[in-house]
Structures are given as structure tokens and as C-alpha cells.
XYZ file of C-alpha atoms in Angstrom:
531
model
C -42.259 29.630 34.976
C -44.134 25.913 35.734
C -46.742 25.564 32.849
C -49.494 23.286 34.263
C -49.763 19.934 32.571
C -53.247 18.559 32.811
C -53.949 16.853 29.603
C -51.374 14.876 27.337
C -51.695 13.360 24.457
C -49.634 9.816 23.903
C -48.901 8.104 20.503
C -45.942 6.317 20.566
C -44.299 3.606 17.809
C -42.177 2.466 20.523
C -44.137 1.095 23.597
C -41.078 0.836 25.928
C -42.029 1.678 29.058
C -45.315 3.613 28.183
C -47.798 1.959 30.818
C -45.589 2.739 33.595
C -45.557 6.537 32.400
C -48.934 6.418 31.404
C -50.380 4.809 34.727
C -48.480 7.382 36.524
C -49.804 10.894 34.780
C -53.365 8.826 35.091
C -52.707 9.166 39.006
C -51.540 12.597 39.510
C -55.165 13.539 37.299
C -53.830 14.264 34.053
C -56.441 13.842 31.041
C -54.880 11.496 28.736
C -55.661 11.308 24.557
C -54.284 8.810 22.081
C -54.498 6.624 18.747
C -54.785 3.616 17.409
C -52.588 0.485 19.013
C -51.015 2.824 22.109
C -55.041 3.729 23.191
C -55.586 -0.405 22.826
C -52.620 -1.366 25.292
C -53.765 1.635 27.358
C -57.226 0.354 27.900
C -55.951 -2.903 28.112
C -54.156 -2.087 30.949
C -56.774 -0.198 32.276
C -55.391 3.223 31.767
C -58.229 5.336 31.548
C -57.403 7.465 27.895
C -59.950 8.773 25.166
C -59.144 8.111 21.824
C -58.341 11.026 19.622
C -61.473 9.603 16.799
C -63.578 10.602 20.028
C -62.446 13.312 20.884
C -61.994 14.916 17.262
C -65.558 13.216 16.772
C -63.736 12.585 13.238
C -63.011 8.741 12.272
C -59.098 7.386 11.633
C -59.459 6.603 8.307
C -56.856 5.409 5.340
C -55.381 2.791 7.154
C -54.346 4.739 9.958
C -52.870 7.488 7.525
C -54.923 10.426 9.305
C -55.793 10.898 12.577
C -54.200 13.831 14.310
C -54.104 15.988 11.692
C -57.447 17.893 13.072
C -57.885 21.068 14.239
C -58.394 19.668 17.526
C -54.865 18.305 17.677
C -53.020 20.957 16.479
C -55.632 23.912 17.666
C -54.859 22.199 20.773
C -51.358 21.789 21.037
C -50.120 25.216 18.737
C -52.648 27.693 20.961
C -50.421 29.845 22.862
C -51.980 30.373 26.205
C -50.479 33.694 27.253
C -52.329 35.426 24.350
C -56.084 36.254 24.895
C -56.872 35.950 21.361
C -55.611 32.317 20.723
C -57.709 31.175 24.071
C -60.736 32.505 23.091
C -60.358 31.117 19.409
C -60.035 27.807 20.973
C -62.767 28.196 23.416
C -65.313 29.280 20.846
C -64.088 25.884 18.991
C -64.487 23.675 21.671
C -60.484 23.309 21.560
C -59.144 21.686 24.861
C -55.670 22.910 24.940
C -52.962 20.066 25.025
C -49.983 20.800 27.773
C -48.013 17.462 27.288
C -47.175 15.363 23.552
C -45.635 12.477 24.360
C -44.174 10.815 20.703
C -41.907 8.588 19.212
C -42.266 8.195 15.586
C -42.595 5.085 12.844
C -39.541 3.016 12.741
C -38.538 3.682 9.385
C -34.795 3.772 9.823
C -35.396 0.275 11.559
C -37.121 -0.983 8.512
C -34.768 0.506 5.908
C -32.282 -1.557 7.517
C -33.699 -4.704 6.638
C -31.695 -6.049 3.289
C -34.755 -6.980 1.912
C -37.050 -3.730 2.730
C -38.984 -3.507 -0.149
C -39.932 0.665 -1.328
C -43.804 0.226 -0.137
C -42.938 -1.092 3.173
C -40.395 2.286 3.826
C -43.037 4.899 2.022
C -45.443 3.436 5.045
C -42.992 3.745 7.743
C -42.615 7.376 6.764
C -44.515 8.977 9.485
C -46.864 12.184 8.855
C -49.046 12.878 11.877
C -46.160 11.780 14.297
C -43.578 14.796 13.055
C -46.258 17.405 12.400
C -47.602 17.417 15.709
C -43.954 17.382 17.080
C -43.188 19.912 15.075
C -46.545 22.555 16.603
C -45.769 21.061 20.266
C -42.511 22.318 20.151
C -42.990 25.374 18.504
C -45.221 25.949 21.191
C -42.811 24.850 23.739
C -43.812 27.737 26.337
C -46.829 25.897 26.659
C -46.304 22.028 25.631
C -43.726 19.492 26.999
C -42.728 17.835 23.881
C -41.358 13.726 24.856
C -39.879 12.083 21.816
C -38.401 8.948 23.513
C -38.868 6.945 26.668
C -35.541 7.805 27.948
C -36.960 10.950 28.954
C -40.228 10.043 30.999
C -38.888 9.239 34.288
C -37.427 13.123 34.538
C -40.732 14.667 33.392
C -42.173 12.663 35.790
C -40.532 13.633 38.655
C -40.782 17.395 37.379
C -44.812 16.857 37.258
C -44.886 15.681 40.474
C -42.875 17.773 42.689
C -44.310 21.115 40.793
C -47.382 20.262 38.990
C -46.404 21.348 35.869
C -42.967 21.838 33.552
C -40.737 24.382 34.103
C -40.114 26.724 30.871
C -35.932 25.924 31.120
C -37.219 21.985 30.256
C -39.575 22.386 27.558
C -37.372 24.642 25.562
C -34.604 22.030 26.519
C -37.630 19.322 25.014
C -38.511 21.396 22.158
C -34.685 21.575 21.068
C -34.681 17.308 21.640
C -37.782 17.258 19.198
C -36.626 19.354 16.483
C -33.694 17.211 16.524
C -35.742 14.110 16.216
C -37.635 15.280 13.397
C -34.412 16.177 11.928
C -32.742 12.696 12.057
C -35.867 11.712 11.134
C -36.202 13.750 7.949
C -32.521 13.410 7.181
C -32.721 9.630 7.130
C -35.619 9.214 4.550
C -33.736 12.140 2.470
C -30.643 9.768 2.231
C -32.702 6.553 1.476
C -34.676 7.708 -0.863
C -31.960 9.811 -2.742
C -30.284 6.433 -2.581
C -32.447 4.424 -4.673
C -31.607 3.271 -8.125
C -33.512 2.810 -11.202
C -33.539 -0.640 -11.332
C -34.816 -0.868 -7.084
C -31.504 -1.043 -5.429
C -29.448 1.055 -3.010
C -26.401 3.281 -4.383
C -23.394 3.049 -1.540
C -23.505 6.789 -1.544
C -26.955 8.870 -1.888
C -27.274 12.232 -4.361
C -27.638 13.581 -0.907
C -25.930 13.235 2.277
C -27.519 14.353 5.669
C -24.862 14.379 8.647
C -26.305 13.559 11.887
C -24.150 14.165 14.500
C -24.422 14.749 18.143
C -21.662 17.213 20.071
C -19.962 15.599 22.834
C -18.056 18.551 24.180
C -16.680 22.022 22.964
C -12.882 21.731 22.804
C -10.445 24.620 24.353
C -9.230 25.413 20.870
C -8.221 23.242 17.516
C -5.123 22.547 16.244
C -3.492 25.587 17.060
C -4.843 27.796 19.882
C -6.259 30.701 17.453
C -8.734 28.265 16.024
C -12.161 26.966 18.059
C -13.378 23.115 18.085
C -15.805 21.066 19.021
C -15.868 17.286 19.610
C -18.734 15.290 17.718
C -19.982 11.578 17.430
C -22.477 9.868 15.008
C -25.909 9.794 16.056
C -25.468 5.647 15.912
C -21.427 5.273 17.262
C -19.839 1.945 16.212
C -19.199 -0.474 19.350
C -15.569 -0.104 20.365
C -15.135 3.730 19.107
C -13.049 6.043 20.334
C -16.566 8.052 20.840
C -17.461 5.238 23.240
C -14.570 6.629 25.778
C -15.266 7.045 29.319
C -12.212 9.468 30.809
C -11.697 8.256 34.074
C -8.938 10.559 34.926
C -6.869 13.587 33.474
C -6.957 16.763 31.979
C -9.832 17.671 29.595
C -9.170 16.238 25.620
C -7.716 18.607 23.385
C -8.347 18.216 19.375
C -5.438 17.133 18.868
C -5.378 14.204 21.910
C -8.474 12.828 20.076
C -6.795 12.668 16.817
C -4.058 11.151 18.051
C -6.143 8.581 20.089
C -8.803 7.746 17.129
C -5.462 6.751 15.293
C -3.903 4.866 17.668
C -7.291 2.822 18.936
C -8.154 2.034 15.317
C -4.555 0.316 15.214
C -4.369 -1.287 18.284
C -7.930 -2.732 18.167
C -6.927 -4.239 14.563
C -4.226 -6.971 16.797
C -5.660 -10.237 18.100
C -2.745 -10.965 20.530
C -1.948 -8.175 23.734
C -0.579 -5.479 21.770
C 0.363 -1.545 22.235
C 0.398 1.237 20.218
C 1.938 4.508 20.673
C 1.044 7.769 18.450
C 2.624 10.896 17.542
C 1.015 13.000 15.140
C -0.848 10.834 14.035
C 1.464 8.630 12.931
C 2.758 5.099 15.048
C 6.101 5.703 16.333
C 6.096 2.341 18.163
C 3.901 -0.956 17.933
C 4.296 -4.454 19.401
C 2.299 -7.531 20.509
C 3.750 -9.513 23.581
C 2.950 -11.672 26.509
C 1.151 -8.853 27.932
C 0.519 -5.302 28.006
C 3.640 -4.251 29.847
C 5.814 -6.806 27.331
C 4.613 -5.316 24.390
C 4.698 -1.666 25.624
C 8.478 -2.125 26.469
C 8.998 -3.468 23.210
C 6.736 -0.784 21.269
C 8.500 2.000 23.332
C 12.078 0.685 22.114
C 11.201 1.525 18.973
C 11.336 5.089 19.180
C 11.799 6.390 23.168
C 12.179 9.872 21.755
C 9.090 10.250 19.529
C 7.049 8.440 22.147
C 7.814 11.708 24.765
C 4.643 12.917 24.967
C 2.746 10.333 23.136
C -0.555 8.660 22.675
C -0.038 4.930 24.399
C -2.820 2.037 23.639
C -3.633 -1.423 24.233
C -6.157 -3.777 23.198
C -5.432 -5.660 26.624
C -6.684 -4.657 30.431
C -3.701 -2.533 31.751
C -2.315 -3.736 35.325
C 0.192 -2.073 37.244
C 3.167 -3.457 35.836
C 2.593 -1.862 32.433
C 1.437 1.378 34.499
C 4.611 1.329 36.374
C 6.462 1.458 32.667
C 4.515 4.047 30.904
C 4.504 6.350 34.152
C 8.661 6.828 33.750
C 8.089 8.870 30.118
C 5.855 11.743 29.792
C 2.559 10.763 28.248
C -0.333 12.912 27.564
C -3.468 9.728 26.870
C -3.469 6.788 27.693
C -6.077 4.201 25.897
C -7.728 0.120 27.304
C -10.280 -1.558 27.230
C -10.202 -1.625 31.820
C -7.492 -0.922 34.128
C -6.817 -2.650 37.793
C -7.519 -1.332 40.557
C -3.690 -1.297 40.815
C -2.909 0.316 37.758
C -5.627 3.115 38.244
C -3.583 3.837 41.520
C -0.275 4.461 39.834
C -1.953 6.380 37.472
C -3.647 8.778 39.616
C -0.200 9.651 40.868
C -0.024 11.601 37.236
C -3.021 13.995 37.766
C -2.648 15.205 34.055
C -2.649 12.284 32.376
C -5.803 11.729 30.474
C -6.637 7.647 30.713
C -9.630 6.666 28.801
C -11.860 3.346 28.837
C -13.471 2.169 26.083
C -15.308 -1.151 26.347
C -13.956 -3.801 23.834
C -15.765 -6.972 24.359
C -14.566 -10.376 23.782
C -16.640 -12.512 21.519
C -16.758 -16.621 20.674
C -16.300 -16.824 16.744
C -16.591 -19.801 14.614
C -14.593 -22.105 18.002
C -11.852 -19.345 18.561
C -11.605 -16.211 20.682
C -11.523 -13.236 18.876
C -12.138 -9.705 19.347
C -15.186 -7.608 18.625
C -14.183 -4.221 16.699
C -16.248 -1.606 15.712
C -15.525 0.010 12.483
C -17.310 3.164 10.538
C -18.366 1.784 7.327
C -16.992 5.367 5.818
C -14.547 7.587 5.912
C -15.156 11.586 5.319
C -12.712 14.301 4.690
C -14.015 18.280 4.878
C -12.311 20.033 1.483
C -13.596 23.392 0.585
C -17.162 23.884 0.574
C -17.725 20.238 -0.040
C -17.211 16.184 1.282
C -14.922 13.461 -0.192
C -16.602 10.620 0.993
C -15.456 6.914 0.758
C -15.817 3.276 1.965
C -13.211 2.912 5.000
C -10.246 0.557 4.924
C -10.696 -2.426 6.500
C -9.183 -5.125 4.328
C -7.274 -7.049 6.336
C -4.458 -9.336 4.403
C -4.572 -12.694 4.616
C -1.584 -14.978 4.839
C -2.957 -17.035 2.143
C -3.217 -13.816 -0.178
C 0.497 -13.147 -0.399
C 2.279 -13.764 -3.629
C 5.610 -14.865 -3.868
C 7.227 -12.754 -6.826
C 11.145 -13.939 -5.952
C 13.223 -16.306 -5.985
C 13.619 -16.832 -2.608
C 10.344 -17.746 -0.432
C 9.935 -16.027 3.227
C 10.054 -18.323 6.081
C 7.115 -18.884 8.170
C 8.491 -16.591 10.737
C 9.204 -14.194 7.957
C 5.451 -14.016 6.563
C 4.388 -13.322 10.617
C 6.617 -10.778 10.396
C 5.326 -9.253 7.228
C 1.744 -9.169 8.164
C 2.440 -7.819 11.090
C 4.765 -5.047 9.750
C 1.663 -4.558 7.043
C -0.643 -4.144 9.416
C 1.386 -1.400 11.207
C 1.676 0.382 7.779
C -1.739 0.570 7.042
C -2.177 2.944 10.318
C 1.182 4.983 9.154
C 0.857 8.156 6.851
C 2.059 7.859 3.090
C 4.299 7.367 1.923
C 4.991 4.507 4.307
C 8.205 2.422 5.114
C 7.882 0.095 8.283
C 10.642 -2.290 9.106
C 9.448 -5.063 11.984
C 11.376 -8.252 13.822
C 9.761 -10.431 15.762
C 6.352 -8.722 16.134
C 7.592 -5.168 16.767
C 8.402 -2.298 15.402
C 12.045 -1.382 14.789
C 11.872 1.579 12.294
C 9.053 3.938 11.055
C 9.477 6.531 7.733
C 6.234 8.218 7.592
C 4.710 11.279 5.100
C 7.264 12.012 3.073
C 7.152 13.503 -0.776
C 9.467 10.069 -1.736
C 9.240 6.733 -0.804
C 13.242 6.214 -0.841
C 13.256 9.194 1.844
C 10.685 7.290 4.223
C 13.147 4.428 4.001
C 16.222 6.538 4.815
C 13.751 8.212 7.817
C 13.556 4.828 9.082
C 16.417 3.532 9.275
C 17.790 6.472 10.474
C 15.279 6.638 13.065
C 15.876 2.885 13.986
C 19.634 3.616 14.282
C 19.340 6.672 16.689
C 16.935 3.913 18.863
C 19.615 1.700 18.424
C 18.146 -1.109 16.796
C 19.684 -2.992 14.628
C 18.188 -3.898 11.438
C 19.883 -6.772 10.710
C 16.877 -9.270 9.562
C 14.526 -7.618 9.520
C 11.828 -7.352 7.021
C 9.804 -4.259 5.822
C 6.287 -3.225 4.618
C 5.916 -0.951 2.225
C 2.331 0.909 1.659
C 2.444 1.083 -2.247
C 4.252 0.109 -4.553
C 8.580 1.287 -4.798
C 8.101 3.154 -8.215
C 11.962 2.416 -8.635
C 14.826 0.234 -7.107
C 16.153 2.585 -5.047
C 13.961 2.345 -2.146
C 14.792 -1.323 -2.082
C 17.870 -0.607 -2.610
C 18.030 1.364 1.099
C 16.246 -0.907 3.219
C 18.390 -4.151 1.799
C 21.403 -1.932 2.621
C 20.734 -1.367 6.345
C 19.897 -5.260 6.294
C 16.130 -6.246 5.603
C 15.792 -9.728 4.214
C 11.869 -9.788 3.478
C 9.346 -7.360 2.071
C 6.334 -6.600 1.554
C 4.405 -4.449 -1.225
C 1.258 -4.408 -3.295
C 2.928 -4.165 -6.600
C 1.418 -2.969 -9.435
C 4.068 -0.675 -10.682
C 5.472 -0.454 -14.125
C 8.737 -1.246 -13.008
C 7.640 -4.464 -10.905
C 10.035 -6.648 -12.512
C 13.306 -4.394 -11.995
C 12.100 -3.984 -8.704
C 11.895 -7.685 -7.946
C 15.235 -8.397 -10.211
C 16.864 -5.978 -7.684
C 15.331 -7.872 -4.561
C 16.936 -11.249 -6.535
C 19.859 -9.528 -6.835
C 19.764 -9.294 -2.972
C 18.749 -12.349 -1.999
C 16.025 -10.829 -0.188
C 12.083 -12.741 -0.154
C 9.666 -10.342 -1.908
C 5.304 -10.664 -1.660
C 2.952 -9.132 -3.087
C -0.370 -8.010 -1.566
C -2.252 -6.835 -4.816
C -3.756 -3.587 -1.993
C -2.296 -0.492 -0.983
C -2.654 1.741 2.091
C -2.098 5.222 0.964
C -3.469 7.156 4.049
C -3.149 11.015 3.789
């Protein structure tokens, strides 16, 4: 059914676009109310609008702090016109009923943000009139339009005009938008305020924690096809998330793709140089920079051919049709970069099921040097039983300068590329993690076992069946070797140089046994335990 619209009522924090909109309803006849500075740049523009003071024939007073909280308001906009009771209260009361609320509210996660935002200046960005009359618009919503942002004036618009009115299928669908504004809204003064300290400052984690997320898509099932899923992003997505994706081709996403795919973005995207990634459970079975995306996803795929069947492949470069060429001779179900050519896209169409995925990764000027712009969550969350563990994310990156030299013998410059390289890869690899790397690949990867001397065996095994020999090479470990032994393995099959935070009790037989060797030791003073 088209409810009517013939009076609205605009207050709005955020101006964008309002005159336009405003003019417009003006034109098709529609009574317009409003407050305060939006009534100003109305008139201004002259926009024909009475100010709520008038027609409330009550004054704003307290700074501002009331003005639509009047029975006139709210009579207006909570009177529910299909019952003859509530139009006759409202008729003996000189109520005019209010069809369309058009809303945006104080900017107080905008202010918050500010490193300096002193307590009085977000207690008066906490808006009261805004929500409430949200709030009885859309509870009303058979007979109000509720408009909470400017993003969604041009399609009421074009619904006003072609039927006079607003059909009930879009103000439910507005009333739904508003209670979700009012609940981001809500949920964002909740965690700032349950933030502050004693002594004025901001605790990293508030005493409570309001998730605001926004569904992208329901999923065919979860992990396993019993179970049901749904695919989510934060209300505010960090530039260069996997969220950010724009599927240009392929099946639809299962839970387990997007797993897969956060992991192996969130490594790729970590590389300065062309580099690719490729994922398998989770876990990099094969990562390399090169000359160019097909160079380093030849030498990524060496690592491990037979893991990488049915992979997750990334790159942090565009993707032309050489390196589609290469990818399209193994089964692979996503494929990950920031643009492919026109090329490319054409070889990849030719495989129908293979998901490929965009996501915009812009290059940025930084201090004189090209570098590129990553976004990162500033936390990590894991569900446990009826509760959260909730932490800062890792995104220490090591610095050559930060290694420590604990052996006798030093690592050659080509060595300590090789280590951070091989550490960077193991910070991306589940624990307990053993990575052995030459020449800015991957050669061997021992990932989530019980003991760290079995992820060494794992990968050198694994490296072996790949046929790679390890000859050289050097090898990041994610924590510390709590004994010799694991040393012990990867100098056996050949590693000359590790890496390691140390920290252990047994540091020094470790590092007597790496003397013994002849092989270069460093230590980071970080770990990378990822479970």
C-alpha cells in the first residue's frame, strides 16, 4: 500500500545533499518542518520550511538541547493513521500528522575520534531528540518514511514522484535502516564511555563491547555442510580488506574460500615487491616475490605443486595473462589482485568456476619512496564459549636493524633478506611454525603441529617430495626451539641461517648447537604464535 507523504520533517547533522532533496519535496507540495541550523540553510536557500519552535508554538531552549521532544513531534509522527481513535486524538490536539522524518544524527563517533576529544565535547555530541524521533517514525513505519542518511534520498525521491507516496515494502525496509542507526549509534557511546578511565583516558578495550557488523551474504553452509553461515563485515571495513572484494567471476564464496582468502590477502599485502601467495587451510603452502606476478607464482607454486591443488592463489601485483596462463594449468578454487587485464580476465573466464576477486590496493608516495597502502584491523577476535577473546592484531613488522646476532658466525647480507623474508612468511603460518626460504621463496613449510622438531621434519619432508633442495637455505622459526633438536633437523637437511625470537631457557644450548654447526643464528626478541 502507497502511504501519502505530504508533510516531512528534516533535521539533519549532516547537510550533504539536503537542498537538492529539500528543493525537490518543496516542488512536488510537500509541507516541510525543521530545526535550528538545517531550517537556516533552508531559508537561505529559499526553501520554503516552518520551523518546528513555530509550529510547536514552544521555544528551542537549553542550547538547542530540546526541541522535538513535543507532543507535536512525536503525536505527529507515532499516530497511526489506520486507527480512528489515534486520528481523532490528534485532531482534537491540533496534531498535523508527519508522513516523512528525514534524520541523520550528531557526529559523535566523528568527534570521539579526535585524540584530543575532551568528555564535555562527546556528552554534547550525544544526540537525544535526533534518536527518539527515529525511534517513533519507525515504529510507526506503516505510516512514516524514516531517512537516516543522504545516501538514501535520491530513491525516496523517485518513489514520491512516480506514486505520490511510499510504498509499505520501503518504509519497513527504512524502519529496519533506522533501528540500525540508532543501534550503531547507541553501541558506539556504550563502548566510549565504558572506555574511560579514572584518571580521563581511554582503556584499549571497553568493560563493554558492542559488535557492529553488517551481513554481506548468507553462505551455502560452514565448514562442513551440516552447519549454516553467514558472511559479515565491520560497519567501518579497513581499506584493502578482504571485505572490500568485488567477485568479478566464479562460483559463489563458500566459508571456507573466505578463510582461506582473508589469510592469504593479509600475507600477500604484507610484501612490497610483486609477490604471490598460495593458501591451503589456512596455512601458506607456497610464497615468493619476483619480477612479476607470473615469476613469483612459478616460484611460489614450486614450493609445494601438490598442496597448492585446489588452492587459494594471491598477489599484491595486477595479474596479466602470462601469470593467468600459469595458474589456469592447476586446479584453483580463488583467485585474489588488486586488477586483472583485459587479457588475463579472458583466460580466466575460460574457468567458469573459478572465483577471481578484486580488491582495490592503492599505491601511495611515502616519505620519497613507493610503498603500498594496507589496511589492517586494529584487533583481532576469536568466538570461545559464550564469550570473546579479544586482542590487539599483529602487525609488527621486523626490521633488519632489529636482528641480533647471538653466534659466532654473522649472516650475509643475502642471508638477512632471506631471513626476513622467510619471517615474514611465518608470521602468516599456523604454530608451531618452521619455514625454510632461498632466494625470496619458499622451499619448505611445517605448519600446526603439537612439536616444533615435527614441523621441521614436515618441512623438509615436504620440500623433498617438491624436490627442492635445501642445501643453503635458511629457516624462520615462529618461537623459540625449546631444545636443540629442532635445530638439530633443519641444519641436517642443510640450512645455514636462522631465525628465532629467543627467549627460551635453553637459549644458550640452542645457540652452542647452531656454533657447533657453523650455522648464523638472530634473534628477533617477537614471536608469531598464530592458532
Amino acid at each position: 500500500m502507497i502511504q501519502p507523504v505530504r508533510r516531512a520533517l528534516i533535521s539533519v547533522s549532516d547537510k550533504t545533499g539536503v537542498i537538492a532533496f529539500a528543493r525537490e519535496l518543496a516542488a512536488l507540495g510537500i509541507a516541510i518542518l525543521s530545526t535550528g541550523g538545517t531550517a537556516r540553510l533552508l531559508a537561505d536557500n529559499g526553501i520554503p520550511a516552518v520551523e518546528v519552535s513555530e509550529h510547536t508554538g514552544f521555544p528551542e531552549m537549553l542550547d538547542g538541547r530540546v526541541k522535538t521532544l513535543h507532543p507535536k513531534i512525536h503525536g505527529g509522527l507515532l499516530a497511526r493513521r489506520e486507527l480512528a481513535s489515534h486520528v481523532d486524538a490528534i485532531a482534537a490536539h491540533g496534531i498535523d500528522p508527519i508522513d516523512l522524518l528525514v534524520v541523520n544524527l550528531y557526529p559523535f563517533e566523528a568527534t570521539i575520534a579526535r585524540p584530543d576529544c575532551p568528555l564535555e565535547d562527546a556528552i554534547e555530541n550525544i544526540d537525544i531528540g535526533g534518536p527518539a524521533m527515529v525511534r517513533s517514525g519507525a515504529k510507526n513505519w506503516r505510516g512514516v518514511g524514516v531517512l537516516t542518511t543522504p545516501q538514501q534520498y535520491d530513491a525516496a525521491l523517485d518513489e514520491i514522484r512516480a506514486s505520490g507516496g511510499l510504498s509499505d515494502q520501503t518504509r519497513f525496509r527504512l524502519a529496519v535502516a533506522a533501528f540500525d542507526a540508532v543501534a550503531v549509534y547507541d553501541g558506539a557511546i556504550s563502548d566510549y564511555l565504558s572506555s574511560l578511565q579514572a584518571d580521563g583516558t581511554r582503556a584499549e578495550f571497553p568493560a563493554q563491547l558492542n559488535g557492529r557488523f553488517v551481513k554481506l551474504q548468507d553462505l551455502r553452509y560452514g565448514e562442513n555442510p551440516h552447519q549454516h553461515a553467514a558472511f559479515y563485515r565491520d560497519l567501518y571495513p579497513a581499506p584493502g580488506s578482504l571485505v572490500t572484494a568485488r567477485q568479478l567471476q566464479g562460483k559463489e564464496l563458500s566459508y571456507n574460500n573466505i578463510a582461506d582468502a582473508d589469510a592469504a590477502w593479509e600475507c600477500v599485502k604484507s610484501f612490497d615487491t610483486p609477490a604471490c601467495v598460495i593458501v591451503k587451510h589456512a596455512n601458506p603452502c607456497g610464497v615468493a616475490i619476483g619480477a612479476d606476478a607470473a615469476d613469483a607464482y612459478a616460484r611460489a607454486f614450486r614450493t609445494d605443486p601438490t598442496s597448492a591443488f585446489g588452492g587459494i592463489i594471491t598477489f599484491n601485483r595486477p595479474v596479466d595473462a602470462e601469470a593467468a596462463r600459469a595458474m589456469s594449468k592447476q586446479f584453483v578454487e580463488v583467485v585474489l589482485a588488486p586488477s586483472y587485464s583485459a587479457d588475463a580476465r579472458a583466460v580466466l573466464a575460460a574457468k567458469a568456476n573459478v572465483r577471481v576477486l578484486e580488491i582495490a590496493l592503492d599505491r601511495v608516495q611515502a616519505d620519497g619512496r613507493t610503498d603500498w597502502e594496507r589496511g589492517h584491523n586494529a584487533q583481532d577476535v576469536k568466538r570461545i564459549g559464550s564469550g570473546l577473546l579479544v586482542q590487539s592484531a599483529d602487525n609488527h613488522t621486523l626490521r633488519a636493524d632489529e636482528l641480533k646476532v647471538v653466534t659466532r658466525v654473522a649472516p650475509t647480507e643475502a642471508q638477512r633478506r632471506d631471513l626476513l623474508f622467510a619471517w615474514r612468511v611465518a608470521k602468516f603460518v599456523k604454530s608451531n611454525a618452521i619455514v625454510f626460504c632461498g632466494d625470496g621463496a619458499t622451499l619448505g613449510v611445517g605448519a600446526g603441529q603439537m612439536s616444533r622438531v615435527d614441523s621441521a621434519r614436515i618441512a623438509s619432508i615436504k620440500a623433498g617430495n617438491a624436490g627442492l633442495d635445501l642445501a643453503g637455505s635458511v629457516v624462520a622459526s615462529d618461537a623459540f626451539f625449546p631444545f636443540r633438536d629442532g635445530l638439530d633437523v633443519v641444519a641436517e637437511v642443510g640450512a645455514i641461517a636462522v631465525i628465532q625470537p629467543g627467549g627460551s631457557v635453553r637459549d644458550e644450548e640452542v645457540i652452542a648447537a647452531a656454533d657447533e654447526r657453523g650455522i648464523a643464528m638472530v634473534f628477533t626478541g617477537v614471536r608469531h604464535f598464530r592458532h
